[in-house]
Each structure stands twice: as C-alpha cells, then as structure tokens.
Coordinates of C-alpha atoms in Angstrom, one line a residue:
Chain Q
X1 CA 28.7 -19.4 18.7
X2 CA 26.2 -18.6 21.4
X3 CA 24.9 -15.7 19.4
X4 CA 24.5 -18.0 16.4
X5 CA 22.6 -20.6 18.5
X6 CA 20.4 -17.9 19.9
X7 CA 19.6 -16.6 16.5
X8 CA 18.6 -20.1 15.3
X9 CA 16.3 -20.5 18.4
X10 CA 14.8 -17.2 17.7
X11 CA 14.3 -18.2 14.0
X12 CA 12.7 -21.5 15.0
X13 CA 10.3 -19.8 17.5
X14 CA 9.4 -17.3 14.9
X15 CA 8.7 -19.9 12.2
X16 CA 6.6 -21.8 14.7
X17 CA 4.6 -18.7 15.6
X18 CA 4.2 -17.8 11.9
X19 CA 3.1 -21.4 11.0
X20 CA 0.3 -21.1 13.6
X21 CA -0.6 -17.6 12.4
X22 CA -0.7 -18.8 8.8
X23 CA -2.9 -21.8 9.9
X24 CA -5.2 -19.4 11.7
X25 CA -5.4 -17.1 8.7
X26 CA -6.0 -19.8 6.2
X27 CA -8.8 -21.3 8.3
X28 CA -10.6 -18.0 9.0
X29 CA -9.9 -16.0 5.8
X30 CA -10.9 -16.4 2.2
X31 CA -8.5 -18.5 0.2
X32 CA -9.6 -18.0 -3.4
X33 CA -6.6 -19.9 -4.7
X34 CA -7.9 -23.0 -2.9
X35 CA -11.6 -22.6 -3.0
X36 CA -13.0 -20.1 -5.5
X37 CA -16.4 -20.5 -4.0
X38 CA -15.3 -18.8 -0.8
X39 CA -15.1 -15.5 -2.5
X40 CA -18.8 -15.3 -2.6
X41 CA -18.9 -15.6 1.2
X42 CA -17.3 -12.2 1.7
X43 CA -18.3 -10.6 -1.6
X44 CA -21.6 -12.0 -2.8
X45 CA -21.9 -9.9 -5.9
X46 CA -18.2 -10.3 -6.8
X47 CA -17.9 -6.6 -7.2
X48 CA -15.1 -5.9 -4.8
X49 CA -13.3 -9.0 -6.2
X50 CA -13.6 -7.7 -9.8
X51 CA -12.4 -4.3 -8.7
X52 CA -9.4 -5.6 -6.8
X53 CA -8.5 -7.9 -9.8
X54 CA -8.4 -4.8 -11.9
X55 CA -6.4 -2.9 -9.4
X56 CA -3.8 -5.6 -9.0
X57 CA -3.5 -6.0 -12.8
X58 CA -2.9 -2.3 -13.2
X59 CA -0.2 -2.5 -10.6
X60 CA 1.6 -5.4 -12.2
X61 CA 1.2 -4.0 -15.8
X62 CA 2.9 -0.7 -14.6
X63 CA -0.3 1.2 -15.3
X64 CA -0.7 2.5 -11.7
X65 CA 2.1 4.5 -10.3
X66 CA 3.0 6.4 -7.2
X67 CA 0.3 4.7 -5.2
X68 CA 0.6 4.9 -1.5
X69 CA -1.7 2.2 -0.1
X70 CA -3.8 -0.7 -1.2
X71 CA -7.5 0.2 -1.4
X72 CA -9.0 -0.9 1.9
X73 CA -11.8 -2.9 0.2
X74 CA -9.1 -5.0 -1.3
X75 CA -7.6 -6.1 2.0
X76 CA -9.2 -9.6 2.0
X77 CA -8.3 -10.2 -1.6
X78 CA -4.6 -9.1 -1.3
X79 CA -4.3 -11.1 1.9
X80 CA -5.8 -14.1 0.2
X81 CA -3.5 -13.6 -2.8
X82 CA -0.4 -13.4 -0.7
X83 CA -1.2 -16.1 1.9
X84 CA -3.4 -18.7 0.2
X85 CA -1.2 -19.8 -2.7
X86 CA -1.7 -17.8 -5.8
X87 CA 1.3 -15.6 -5.1
X88 CA 3.5 -18.7 -4.8
X89 CA 1.8 -20.1 -7.9
X90 CA 2.6 -16.9 -9.8
X91 CA 6.2 -17.0 -8.6
X92 CA 6.7 -20.7 -9.6
X93 CA 5.1 -20.0 -13.0
X94 CA 7.5 -17.1 -13.5
X95 CA 10.5 -19.2 -12.5
X96 CA 9.6 -21.8 -15.1
X97 CA 9.7 -19.0 -17.7
X98 CA 13.0 -17.7 -16.5
X99 CA 14.5 -21.2 -16.5
X100 CA 13.4 -21.7 -20.1
X101 CA 15.0 -18.3 -21.0
X102 CA 18.3 -19.2 -19.2
X103 CA 18.4 -22.7 -20.8
X104 CA 18.2 -21.0 -24.2
X105 CA 21.2 -18.6 -23.7
X106 CA 24.7 -19.1 -25.0
X107 CA 27.1 -17.7 -22.5
X108 CA 30.7 -16.7 -22.9
X109 CA 32.0 -18.2 -19.6
X110 CA 34.5 -15.4 -19.4
X111 CA 33.3 -14.3 -16.0
X112 CA 31.3 -11.4 -17.4
X113 CA 27.9 -13.1 -17.8
X114 CA 25.8 -11.2 -15.2
X115 CA 22.4 -11.4 -13.6
X116 CA 20.8 -8.8 -11.3
X117 CA 18.4 -9.6 -8.5
X118 CA 16.7 -7.1 -6.2
X119 CA 16.7 -8.0 -2.5
X120 CA 13.5 -7.0 -0.7
X121 CA 10.5 -9.1 -1.8
X122 CA 12.7 -10.6 -4.5
X123 CA 15.3 -12.7 -2.7
X124 CA 13.9 -12.3 0.8
X125 CA 10.4 -11.7 1.9
X126 CA 8.8 -8.9 4.0
X127 CA 5.4 -10.5 3.9
X128 CA 5.4 -11.1 7.7
X129 CA 6.1 -7.4 8.2
X130 CA 3.4 -6.3 5.8
X131 CA 0.9 -8.6 7.4
X132 CA 1.1 -6.1 10.4
X133 CA 0.6 -3.3 7.9
X134 CA -2.7 -4.8 6.7
X135 CA -0.9 -6.1 3.5
X136 CA -0.2 -2.5 2.4
X137 CA -3.6 -1.0 3.3
X138 CA -1.6 1.0 5.9
X139 CA 0.8 3.6 4.6
X140 CA 4.6 2.9 4.5
X141 CA 6.2 3.3 7.9
X142 CA 10.0 3.9 7.4
X143 CA 10.8 3.5 11.2
X144 CA 8.8 0.3 11.6
X145 CA 10.2 -1.2 8.4
X146 CA 13.8 -0.4 9.4
X147 CA 13.3 -2.0 12.8
X148 CA 11.9 -5.1 11.0
X149 CA 14.8 -5.2 8.6
X150 CA 17.3 -4.8 11.5
X151 CA 16.1 -8.1 12.9
X152 CA 17.6 -9.8 9.9
X153 CA 14.8 -12.4 9.9
X154 CA 13.4 -12.0 6.4
X155 CA 12.8 -15.5 5.1
X156 CA 14.0 -16.5 1.6
X157 CA 11.5 -16.6 -1.2
X158 CA 11.9 -20.2 -2.1
X159 CA 11.2 -19.8 -5.9
X160 CA 13.9 -17.1 -6.1
X161 CA 16.4 -19.1 -4.1
X162 CA 15.9 -21.8 -6.7
X163 CA 16.6 -19.3 -9.4
X164 CA 19.7 -18.0 -7.5
X165 CA 21.2 -21.5 -7.3
X166 CA 20.5 -22.2 -10.9
X167 CA 22.2 -19.0 -11.9
X168 CA 25.3 -19.9 -9.8
X169 CA 25.4 -23.4 -11.2
X170 CA 25.0 -21.9 -14.7
X171 CA 28.1 -19.8 -14.4
X172 CA 26.5 -16.4 -13.9
X173 CA 27.9 -13.7 -11.7
X174 CA 24.9 -12.7 -9.6
X175 CA 24.7 -9.1 -8.4
X176 CA 22.2 -8.3 -5.6
X177 CA 21.2 -4.7 -6.0
X178 CA 19.2 -3.1 -3.2
X179 CA 18.0 0.4 -2.1
X180 CA 18.7 -0.6 1.5
X181 CA 21.1 1.8 3.2
X182 CA 24.7 0.4 3.3
X183 CA 25.7 1.9 6.7
X184 CA 22.7 1.0 8.8
X185 CA 21.6 -2.2 7.2
X186 CA 24.8 -3.5 5.6
X187 CA 25.9 -6.2 8.0
X188 CA 22.4 -7.4 9.0
X189 CA 21.4 -7.8 5.3
X190 CA 24.6 -9.8 4.6
X191 CA 23.8 -12.1 7.5
X192 CA 20.1 -12.4 6.7
X193 CA 20.9 -13.4 3.1
X194 CA 23.5 -15.9 4.2
X195 CA 21.3 -17.5 6.8
X196 CA 18.6 -17.8 4.1
X197 CA 20.9 -19.6 1.7
X198 CA 22.0 -16.8 -0.6
X199 CA 25.6 -17.7 -0.6
X200 CA 28.0 -17.3 -3.6
X201 CA 26.8 -14.1 -5.2
X202 CA 29.4 -11.8 -6.8
X203 CA 28.5 -8.6 -4.9
X204 CA 25.8 -7.1 -2.7
X205 CA 25.4 -3.5 -3.8
X206 CA 23.7 -1.2 -1.3
X207 CA 22.8 2.4 -1.3
X208 CA 25.8 4.5 -0.1
X209 CA 25.8 8.2 0.8
X210 CA 26.5 9.3 -2.8
X211 CA 23.2 7.8 -3.9
X212 CA 21.1 9.2 -1.1
X213 CA 17.9 10.8 -2.2
X214 CA 17.9 9.4 -5.7
X215 CA 14.9 7.5 -7.0
X216 CA 15.3 3.8 -7.3
X217 CA 15.2 4.1 -11.1
X218 CA 18.1 6.6 -11.2
X219 CA 20.2 4.8 -8.4
X220 CA 19.8 1.4 -10.0
X221 CA 20.5 2.7 -13.5
X222 CA 23.8 4.2 -12.2
X223 CA 24.7 0.8 -10.6
X224 CA 24.0 -1.1 -13.8
X225 CA 25.9 1.5 -15.9
X226 CA 28.9 0.9 -13.8
X227 CA 28.6 -2.9 -14.2
X228 CA 28.2 -2.6 -17.9
X229 CA 31.2 -0.3 -17.9
X230 CA 33.2 -3.0 -16.2
X231 CA 32.3 -5.3 -19.1
X232 CA 29.5 -7.3 -17.6
X233 CA 26.6 -8.5 -19.9
X234 CA 23.4 -8.2 -18.0
X235 CA 21.4 -11.2 -19.2
X236 CA 18.5 -10.9 -16.8
X237 CA 17.2 -8.5 -14.2
X238 CA 14.6 -9.6 -11.7
X239 CA 12.7 -7.3 -9.2
X240 CA 9.3 -6.9 -7.5
X241 CA 9.2 -3.2 -8.5
X242 CA 9.0 -1.6 -11.9
X243 CA 11.7 0.8 -10.7
X244 CA 14.1 -2.2 -10.6
X245 CA 13.4 -2.8 -14.3
X246 CA 13.3 0.6 -15.9
X247 CA 15.8 3.3 -16.7
X248 CA 19.2 2.5 -18.4
X249 CA 21.0 -0.7 -19.0
X250 CA 18.0 -2.7 -17.8
X251 CA 19.4 -6.0 -19.1
X252 CA 18.6 -8.3 -22.0
X253 CA 15.4 -9.5 -20.3
X254 CA 13.5 -8.1 -17.3
X255 CA 11.2 -10.1 -15.0
X256 CA 8.6 -8.5 -12.7
X257 CA 7.9 -10.4 -9.6
X258 CA 4.4 -9.7 -8.3
X259 CA 4.0 -7.3 -5.3
X260 CA 0.6 -5.8 -4.6
X261 CA 1.6 -4.5 -1.2
X262 CA 3.7 -1.4 -1.9
X263 CA 5.2 0.8 -4.5
X264 CA 8.8 2.1 -4.7
X265 CA 9.2 5.0 -7.1
Chain K
X1 CA -25.0 5.5 -51.0
X2 CA -26.2 2.0 -51.7
X3 CA -22.9 0.6 -50.6
X4 CA -23.2 2.6 -47.4
X5 CA -26.7 1.3 -46.7
X6 CA -25.6 -2.3 -47.5
X7 CA -22.7 -1.9 -45.1
X8 CA -25.1 -0.7 -42.4
X9 CA -27.4 -3.6 -43.0
X10 CA -24.5 -6.0 -42.8
X11 CA -23.4 -4.4 -39.6
X12 CA -26.8 -4.6 -38.1
X13 CA -27.1 -8.3 -39.0
X14 CA -23.7 -9.0 -37.7
X15 CA -24.4 -7.3 -34.4
X16 CA -27.7 -9.2 -34.1
X17 CA -25.9 -12.5 -34.7
X18 CA -23.2 -11.6 -32.2
X19 CA -25.7 -10.6 -29.6
X20 CA -27.3 -14.0 -29.9
X21 CA -23.9 -15.7 -29.8
X22 CA -22.9 -13.7 -26.8
X23 CA -26.1 -14.7 -25.0
X24 CA -25.5 -18.3 -25.8
X25 CA -21.9 -18.1 -24.6
X26 CA -22.8 -16.3 -21.4
X27 CA -25.5 -18.9 -20.6
X28 CA -23.5 -21.9 -21.3
X29 CA -19.9 -20.8 -20.4
X30 CA -18.4 -20.0 -17.0
X31 CA -18.6 -16.3 -16.2
X32 CA -16.3 -15.9 -13.3
X33 CA -16.7 -12.1 -13.3
X34 CA -20.3 -12.6 -12.5
X35 CA -20.4 -15.8 -10.5
X36 CA -17.1 -16.9 -9.0
X37 CA -18.7 -20.1 -7.8
X38 CA -19.1 -21.2 -11.4
X39 CA -15.4 -21.7 -11.8
X40 CA -15.7 -24.8 -9.6
X41 CA -18.1 -26.3 -12.1
X42 CA -15.4 -26.6 -14.8
X43 CA -12.4 -26.7 -12.5
X44 CA -13.3 -28.3 -9.2
X45 CA -9.8 -28.1 -7.7
X46 CA -9.2 -24.6 -9.1
X47 CA -5.8 -25.8 -10.5
X48 CA -6.3 -24.8 -14.1
X49 CA -7.8 -21.4 -12.9
X50 CA -4.8 -20.7 -10.8
X51 CA -2.4 -21.7 -13.6
X52 CA -4.3 -19.5 -16.1
X53 CA -4.3 -16.5 -13.7
X54 CA -0.5 -16.9 -13.5
X55 CA -0.2 -17.2 -17.2
X56 CA -2.3 -14.0 -17.8
X57 CA -0.4 -12.1 -15.2
X58 CA 2.9 -13.0 -16.8
X59 CA 1.6 -11.8 -20.2
X60 CA 0.4 -8.5 -18.8
X61 CA 3.6 -7.9 -16.7
X62 CA 5.7 -8.5 -19.9
X63 CA 7.3 -11.5 -18.3
X64 CA 6.1 -13.9 -21.1
X65 CA 7.4 -13.0 -24.6
X66 CA 7.1 -14.4 -28.1
X67 CA 4.3 -16.7 -27.1
X68 CA 2.3 -18.1 -30.0
X69 CA -0.9 -19.4 -28.6
X70 CA -2.9 -19.3 -25.4
X71 CA -2.5 -22.6 -23.4
X72 CA -5.4 -24.8 -24.4
X73 CA -6.4 -25.5 -20.8
X74 CA -6.9 -21.7 -20.4
X75 CA -9.6 -21.4 -23.1
X76 CA -12.6 -21.3 -20.8
X77 CA -10.8 -18.8 -18.5
X78 CA -9.7 -16.5 -21.3
X79 CA -13.1 -16.7 -22.9
X80 CA -14.8 -15.9 -19.6
X81 CA -12.3 -13.1 -19.0
X82 CA -13.0 -11.5 -22.4
X83 CA -16.7 -12.1 -22.6
X84 CA -18.1 -12.0 -19.1
X85 CA -17.1 -8.6 -17.9
X86 CA -13.7 -8.6 -16.2
X87 CA -12.0 -7.4 -19.4
X88 CA -14.4 -4.4 -19.6
X89 CA -14.0 -3.9 -15.9
X90 CA -10.2 -3.8 -16.3
X91 CA -10.5 -1.3 -19.2
X92 CA -12.8 1.0 -17.3
X93 CA -10.5 0.9 -14.3
X94 CA -7.6 1.7 -16.5
X95 CA -9.4 4.6 -18.1
X96 CA -10.2 6.1 -14.6
X97 CA -6.4 6.1 -14.0
X98 CA -5.6 7.7 -17.3
X99 CA -8.3 10.3 -16.8
X100 CA -6.7 11.2 -13.4
X101 CA -3.3 11.5 -15.1
X102 CA -4.7 13.7 -17.9
X103 CA -6.4 16.0 -15.4
X104 CA -3.2 16.5 -13.6
X105 CA -1.2 17.6 -16.7
X106 CA -0.4 21.2 -17.6
X107 CA -0.5 21.5 -21.3
X108 CA 1.0 24.2 -23.5
X109 CA -1.9 24.4 -26.0
X110 CA 0.5 25.2 -28.8
X111 CA -0.7 22.3 -30.9
X112 CA 2.1 20.1 -29.9
X113 CA 0.6 18.2 -27.0
X114 CA 0.4 14.7 -28.4
X115 CA -1.1 11.4 -27.4
X116 CA -0.6 8.0 -29.2
X117 CA -3.1 5.3 -29.5
X118 CA -2.6 1.9 -31.1
X119 CA -5.5 0.8 -33.3
X120 CA -6.2 -3.0 -33.1
X121 CA -7.6 -4.1 -29.8
X122 CA -6.9 -0.6 -28.5
X123 CA -9.3 1.7 -30.4
X124 CA -11.3 -1.1 -32.2
X125 CA -11.8 -4.7 -31.2
X126 CA -11.0 -8.0 -32.9
X127 CA -12.7 -10.0 -30.2
X128 CA -15.3 -11.3 -32.6
X129 CA -12.5 -12.6 -34.9
X130 CA -10.6 -14.2 -32.1
X131 CA -13.7 -15.9 -30.8
X132 CA -13.4 -18.0 -34.0
X133 CA -9.7 -18.6 -33.2
X134 CA -10.6 -20.0 -29.8
X135 CA -9.6 -16.7 -28.1
X136 CA -6.0 -17.2 -29.2
X137 CA -5.7 -21.0 -28.5
X138 CA -5.4 -21.3 -32.3
X139 CA -2.2 -19.9 -33.9
X140 CA -2.3 -16.6 -35.7
X141 CA -3.7 -16.9 -39.2
X142 CA -2.6 -13.9 -41.3
X143 CA -4.9 -14.6 -44.2
X144 CA -7.9 -15.0 -42.0
X145 CA -7.1 -11.9 -40.0
X146 CA -6.7 -9.8 -43.2
X147 CA -10.0 -11.0 -44.5
X148 CA -11.6 -10.0 -41.2
X149 CA -9.9 -6.6 -41.2
X150 CA -11.0 -6.0 -44.8
X151 CA -14.6 -6.2 -43.7
X152 CA -14.1 -3.0 -41.7
X153 CA -16.5 -4.1 -39.1
X154 CA -14.3 -4.0 -35.9
X155 CA -16.4 -2.4 -33.2
X156 CA -15.1 0.4 -31.1
X157 CA -13.8 -0.4 -27.6
X158 CA -16.2 1.9 -25.7
X159 CA -13.7 2.7 -22.9
X160 CA -11.0 3.8 -25.3
X161 CA -13.5 5.8 -27.4
X162 CA -14.3 7.7 -24.2
X163 CA -10.6 8.3 -23.7
X164 CA -10.3 9.4 -27.4
X165 CA -13.0 12.0 -27.0
X166 CA -11.6 13.3 -23.7
X167 CA -8.2 13.7 -25.4
X168 CA -9.8 15.7 -28.2
X169 CA -11.8 17.8 -25.8
X170 CA -8.6 18.4 -23.8
X171 CA -6.7 19.8 -26.7
X172 CA -4.4 16.9 -27.5
X173 CA -3.3 16.0 -31.0
X174 CA -4.2 12.3 -31.2
X175 CA -2.0 10.0 -33.4
X176 CA -3.3 6.6 -34.2
X177 CA -0.3 4.4 -34.9
X178 CA -0.8 0.9 -36.3
X179 CA 1.2 -1.9 -37.8
X180 CA -1.6 -2.4 -40.4
X181 CA -0.4 -2.2 -44.0
X182 CA -1.2 1.2 -45.5
X183 CA -1.8 -0.1 -49.1
X184 CA -4.1 -3.0 -48.5
X185 CA -5.9 -1.8 -45.3
X186 CA -5.6 2.0 -45.5
X187 CA -9.1 2.9 -46.7
X188 CA -11.0 0.2 -44.9
X189 CA -9.3 1.2 -41.6
X190 CA -10.1 4.9 -42.1
X191 CA -13.7 4.0 -42.8
X192 CA -13.9 1.5 -39.9
X193 CA -12.6 4.1 -37.4
X194 CA -14.9 6.8 -38.7
X195 CA -18.0 4.5 -38.5
X196 CA -17.1 3.6 -34.9
X197 CA -16.8 7.3 -33.8
X198 CA -13.0 7.9 -34.1
X199 CA -13.4 11.2 -35.7
X200 CA -11.0 14.2 -35.2
X201 CA -7.7 12.5 -34.8
X202 CA -4.6 14.3 -36.1
X203 CA -3.1 11.5 -38.2
X204 CA -3.6 7.8 -38.8
X205 CA -0.1 6.4 -39.3
X206 CA 0.1 3.0 -41.0
X207 CA 3.0 0.7 -42.0
X208 CA 4.3 1.7 -45.4
X209 CA 6.7 -0.2 -47.7
X210 CA 9.8 1.4 -46.0
X211 CA 8.9 -0.1 -42.7
X212 CA 8.1 -3.6 -44.0
X213 CA 9.6 -6.4 -42.0
X214 CA 10.5 -4.3 -39.0
X215 CA 9.4 -5.4 -35.6
X216 CA 6.6 -3.3 -34.1
X217 CA 9.0 -2.0 -31.5
X218 CA 11.4 -0.7 -34.2
X219 CA 8.7 0.6 -36.5
X220 CA 6.8 2.4 -33.8
X221 CA 9.9 3.8 -32.3
X222 CA 10.8 5.3 -35.7
X223 CA 7.3 6.8 -36.0
X224 CA 7.5 8.4 -32.5
X225 CA 11.0 9.7 -33.2
X226 CA 9.6 11.5 -36.3
X227 CA 6.8 13.0 -34.2
X228 CA 9.2 14.2 -31.5
X229 CA 11.4 15.6 -34.2
X230 CA 8.4 17.6 -35.4
X231 CA 8.2 19.1 -31.9
X232 CA 5.4 17.0 -30.4
X233 CA 5.4 16.2 -26.7
X234 CA 4.1 12.6 -26.3
X235 CA 2.2 12.8 -23.0
X236 CA 0.7 9.4 -23.2
X237 CA 0.9 6.2 -25.2
X238 CA -1.7 3.5 -25.0
X239 CA -1.6 0.0 -26.6
X240 CA -2.6 -3.6 -26.0
X241 CA 0.9 -4.9 -26.8
X242 CA 4.2 -4.2 -24.9
X243 CA 5.7 -3.6 -28.3
X244 CA 3.6 -0.5 -28.5
X245 CA 5.1 0.8 -25.3
X246 CA 8.8 -0.1 -25.6
X247 CA 11.7 1.2 -27.6
X248 CA 12.5 4.9 -28.0
X249 CA 10.4 8.0 -27.3
X250 CA 7.8 5.9 -25.6
X251 CA 6.1 9.0 -24.1
X252 CA 5.8 10.5 -20.6
X253 CA 3.4 7.7 -19.5
X254 CA 2.5 4.4 -21.1
X255 CA -0.6 2.4 -20.4
X256 CA -1.0 -1.3 -21.2
X257 CA -4.4 -2.4 -22.2
X258 CA -5.0 -6.1 -21.4
X259 CA -4.8 -8.6 -24.3
X260 CA -4.5 -12.2 -23.4
X261 CA -5.3 -13.4 -26.9
X262 CA -2.2 -12.8 -29.0
X263 CA 1.4 -11.4 -28.9
X264 CA 3.0 -9.0 -31.4
X265 CA 6.8 -8.9 -31.2

C-alpha cells in the first residue's frame, strides 16, 4: 500500500518535472510541426533539414539498416519531430488506418483471433530516456537503458493504448512480445504495463534464456511460430522496429510505428 | 533514320516544354525543399502539411495499402515534394546507402551475382504523366497511362541510372523486371530504356500472357523464383512499390524508392 502510494507520488513528481522540461524544450527548440518557419532559424538554407528528412524516410522505409546513432546534424530535427507533435500526429494517423483495417475484418470469435504488439516504444515510451541520450545521437548504452527500464516508469503511448483497448473490446487475444529479459525485467515490466493501463492482454512474452543471443527477427519469429502452432490467427502485428515485422509468421498485416532514435537488428 | 530523328526532335520539344512548365511550377508553387517558410503561405497553421507528412510516411513504411488516390489536400505538398528537390534528395541519399552496401559485398564473379531493378518510376520516370493526373490525386487511368508509355519518352531517373552503371561496372547481372505488358509495350520499352542510357542489362522481363491477372507480388515472386532456380544470387532488389519487394526470393537486401503518387498491389 505504502509502496504503491510512493510509486504514485514518484510518478506525479516525474510527470511534473517532465511537463516543465517539455515546456522549456518547446519554447527554446525548433518545433517544425507547429511553425514551419522556425526551421529556417536553425537551418537557413534548409540543407540539414532536407538531409534529415531523407535520413528519417530511409529509416522508416527499412532502407537503412544496422545504424548505430542518429547523425549529429539531425539532433534538432529528430528532437523537434519527437517532441513538437509530428510524432504524435504520425501515430494518430497510423491508428486511424489500423482501426479501418480492424473494422473491415471478419473474426471467428473462437478465442484464436490474435494480435501482436511490441512493448518498448510501441506500448510504452522510452522517449524520456532517449532525451538524455540526445535522441539517439549518443550510442546505445545497455547499462543505462536497463537502469531506466528497472524504474518501471515508462509512460504509455496514448495512441497505442487506444488501439490496445479497441483490440480487447473487439475480441482479440493480444500478445505483447518483447526482447526484454524475462528474469531481470519481468516483474517491473508487468507492473509498468499495468500502471499505464495495459490490462487484459492474453500473455506478455519475454526473452528467456533459451532465446538469448538470437536476433529480434529470429526470436520473434520463433514466438509467432509457436502461437500459430497453437492455432492463433495473427491478424495484425505492430512494432517500432522492422525486426518486429520481418521473418516468419509476421501476420496478416504489419504496421511500423515510427522510431528515428534507435535500431534493433 | 527519319523516324529516329523525328523522335529526337519530339523529345527535344518535349523537354523544352517541360523545362518551361517546371520553371512556372517552381515559381508559382510552394517549394518546401528550398524554402520551408513558403509552406506557411499555403498552410498557415501547418495542419495540412503535418497530415500530408503522416500520409506520406505511412505510404513509404508500407502501413497504407490499396490506396487509390492521393488525398486532395495533399496535392501542393506532393507536388512540392516531387518537383522542388526533396524527392531527388531522397533518391540521392538512398543511392549513397546502396553504394555503401554494394562496396561491402564479396561477389563470386561467376556470372551469377544478380541485381533486380523495377522499371516504372525506378529506372525511368512517369512524373510528367502524373503531373497531368494531379500527382496522383486523380485516379489511375489505364488508357491514358498506356498512351503515355507508348510514346517511349519516359526520362531516366538520374540517381538510378548511376546505380545501374555502378552495378554493371561491379560485375552484376542486372535484371529489369516490370509489370508492363510484353506484347503491347515490349519494343517501346526496350527503345525507351536504351535512349535513356540503360544499356548492358542482362534481361528485361515483362509480363507475358501466362502472368496476366496476377498481382505484382505473385508475378514478381515467380520471376525471381525462376532466376534463383537458374542459380542467380539476388544481392539487391530496388523498386518504388512495396509489391516489388515482398513475396518470395526478395533478395539479400531490398530498397524502397519513394513514390507518393500511386499504389500497385
């Protein structure tokens, strides 16, 4: 009880701090979603902007692979993209498309209509962590990330929480499939998801010892193969990494959530 | 001889007219690649711009499928994207990535190292045709498109021609695989490609009667299956449609060229 109250206080304080930070950022940094003119302030010729648009497009179209960091000159653009509204706009647009797809499906309602969601930066956000990593301009730091994840304070991505609830209401069995390590991050991930409203999913599938060292494509293909073997029909598969959406048994439709901050092979 | 001269004159006249048109367009239409501030002239709140960025991202990330037309409110943005430089910037950026990939390969030089290129809006451009279709805001018109293609005047996409020549110089067998009908568009396509500098490819593979009615994914998978059956290793596969890059035997790496103007299932 005390622990739960403490956790809520911590959460409230964190959100307050983040709200201030966000306010600071949005008043001192370029927000090209809101005022396109402001790009010219930091990039008069528009050259870096054009380059970073190309870079981001290549990432999202799966043309760029095994990249380790965001190009440093793109920091202000990726920051603006993530913080100033276009990222949320892209997510909401994508959800509209997924909703249309769902509404057009004819399900069997036999308990085997399934949907797969990735966890990190799909259900819950690591944006606050990556802000400290210069939005991906700094290389991945496994120790730092683990200590962030151990806090269990990743906020829900509201657009995906909406999708999650629509899926449950529509009779889907929702499987959350993540590369997070089951032993070290199991309980904290369950708690984090619950606190953020992800309640009612069929199963949270995490990486166990037997999948250690496998790429995300291989590991997640194996998981999906097992589900299909159990009779599930995977209608949809949503993730922020192409490695969530490639390999075997990828599902009837895949949906790529934008993520210009890091690459998981 | 006379026919060849006539064709060159026609070509010269056409390019002159297009140059003027292009000049007119670039002086009267928003070119957000060049001046980001100009977006605010046609879209003060930036709302349509944000929406159209989301729409285009969804297209390129393969999230949006079976769409028939570009949303009308996105006409100025798609036009600006295609005409004002960002499209070319995206192509050049992509070519840099492909070149890095190629330079890292170890080939066998046994005549079986293969690469696949799509034709329409990959090797040669239909941009001038689509300008007359409001950059895809008008629905696809098969009769009109055929009559455009029959002219054989599609210009090369310079970035892809560069790639083509690098592939040849690097010892690849280049296969051009297109959904164009072999009987009606065979000779004109061969001529068009040759006039535009696509000389030295291994084979141009067009849709014959036996593949009629098949989706591009199925047809192109069949073609690639045959090539792999003949011993070819498909190192790369480049197309402007996701249907070029999905299905079976897609190749070791696929590269999606941007195309916000139409969708081929």
